[in-house]
Amino acid sequence: MTTITITGKQPGKTDVTISSTVNPAVKTVVPVTVLSRNLLSYGPASGNGLTATVNSDGSLHVTGTATGQWRGLSWTFPCPVQGTVKLSGTSIAGLSFNIKCLDAKGQQLGDQMNLSNSVMAIPAGTVSLFLNVISTEATPTAKDGDLRIQLESGDTAHDWMRPDVTSLEGGGL
């Protein structure tokens, strides 16, 4: 018996063909999907004076002036994993991002994840994640910049990778 290991190099879909020349000859095609290690889902959003669009590389471009401190944009999506996760990313001065774990009723479970507590275990009962990008300024100023936010399994940050989902519409927070 021979074991073959296949490692995906980039996200996408492909087929792996397995064949044998022994009698009887066998040929099987197995569809394979390589997913991004970035577990986030987001997309265009507008609200509270800020607008986010998705750049061609999958990062978020944020423009505008938030209507107040702790106001901004948000996205809610199904939680894709359990266990330990690591949050990392680049910021725009005066904006912050965090993730909250939500139960089936939309109630927050545990602490929020941000860059100061960036390694956490997803609490039991988590069904969705809530990503938000908010102004930290008491008097918000105009923003025009890119965010590369990443949430990945484990406790080690890797180079930023485009998430699989960049078409999820967000809203104001």
mmCIF file of N, CA, C and O in Angstrom, residues 10 26 43 58 90 99 114 122 126 128 148 156:
data_model
loop_
_atom_site.group_PDB
_atom_site.id
_atom_site.type_symbol
_atom_site.label_atom_id
_atom_site.label_comp_id
_atom_site.label_asym_id
_atom_site.label_seq_id
_atom_site.Cartn_x
_atom_site.Cartn_y
_atom_site.Cartn_z
ATOM 1 N N GLN A 10 -2.549 26.942 -3.445
ATOM 2 C CA GLN A 10 -3.346 28.160 -3.404
ATOM 3 C C GLN A 10 -4.821 27.775 -3.389
ATOM 4 O O GLN A 10 -5.183 26.693 -3.837
ATOM 5 N N VAL A 26 -8.129 0.721 -12.726
ATOM 6 C CA VAL A 26 -9.065 1.575 -12.004
ATOM 7 C C VAL A 26 -8.689 3.029 -12.269
ATOM 8 O O VAL A 26 -7.505 3.377 -12.301
ATOM 9 N N GLY A 43 -17.462 41.733 2.810
ATOM 10 C CA GLY A 43 -17.701 42.258 1.474
ATOM 11 C C GLY A 43 -18.040 43.734 1.573
ATOM 12 O O GLY A 43 -17.721 44.391 2.557
ATOM 13 N N GLY A 58 -8.601 41.220 -2.409
ATOM 14 C CA GLY A 58 -9.454 40.721 -1.341
ATOM 15 C C GLY A 58 -9.395 41.523 -0.058
ATOM 16 O O GLY A 58 -10.153 41.237 0.873
ATOM 17 N N THR A 90 -3.616 44.376 9.504
ATOM 18 C CA THR A 90 -3.100 45.738 9.437
ATOM 19 C C THR A 90 -4.235 46.691 9.757
ATOM 20 O O THR A 90 -5.403 46.379 9.512
ATOM 21 N N ILE A 99 -13.634 40.824 16.655
ATOM 22 C CA ILE A 99 -14.544 39.742 16.326
ATOM 23 C C ILE A 99 -15.207 39.262 17.614
ATOM 24 O O ILE A 99 -14.537 39.069 18.631
ATOM 25 N N ASN A 114 -9.421 40.901 19.625
ATOM 26 C CA ASN A 114 -8.818 42.054 18.954
ATOM 27 C C ASN A 114 -7.311 41.842 18.955
ATOM 28 O O ASN A 114 -6.837 40.785 19.361
ATOM 29 N N ILE A 122 -12.535 29.449 20.534
ATOM 30 C CA ILE A 122 -13.928 29.726 20.190
ATOM 31 C C ILE A 122 -14.789 29.075 21.280
ATOM 32 O O ILE A 122 -14.684 27.874 21.518
ATOM 33 N N THR A 126 -20.857 28.575 20.016
ATOM 34 C CA THR A 126 -20.717 29.617 18.995
ATOM 35 C C THR A 126 -21.257 29.103 17.663
ATOM 36 O O THR A 126 -20.871 28.035 17.208
ATOM 37 N N SER A 128 -22.039 31.753 15.094
ATOM 38 C CA SER A 128 -21.657 32.763 14.108
ATOM 39 C C SER A 128 -20.615 33.705 14.700
ATOM 40 O O SER A 128 -20.419 33.763 15.915
ATOM 41 N N ARG A 148 -6.196 44.582 5.984
ATOM 42 C CA ARG A 148 -5.971 43.164 5.694
ATOM 43 C C ARG A 148 -6.116 42.426 7.019
ATOM 44 O O ARG A 148 -5.169 42.334 7.791
ATOM 45 N N THR A 156 -0.737 30.769 15.569
ATOM 46 C CA THR A 156 0.362 31.407 14.848
ATOM 47 C C THR A 156 -0.188 32.193 13.674
ATOM 48 O O THR A 156 -0.998 31.679 12.898
#
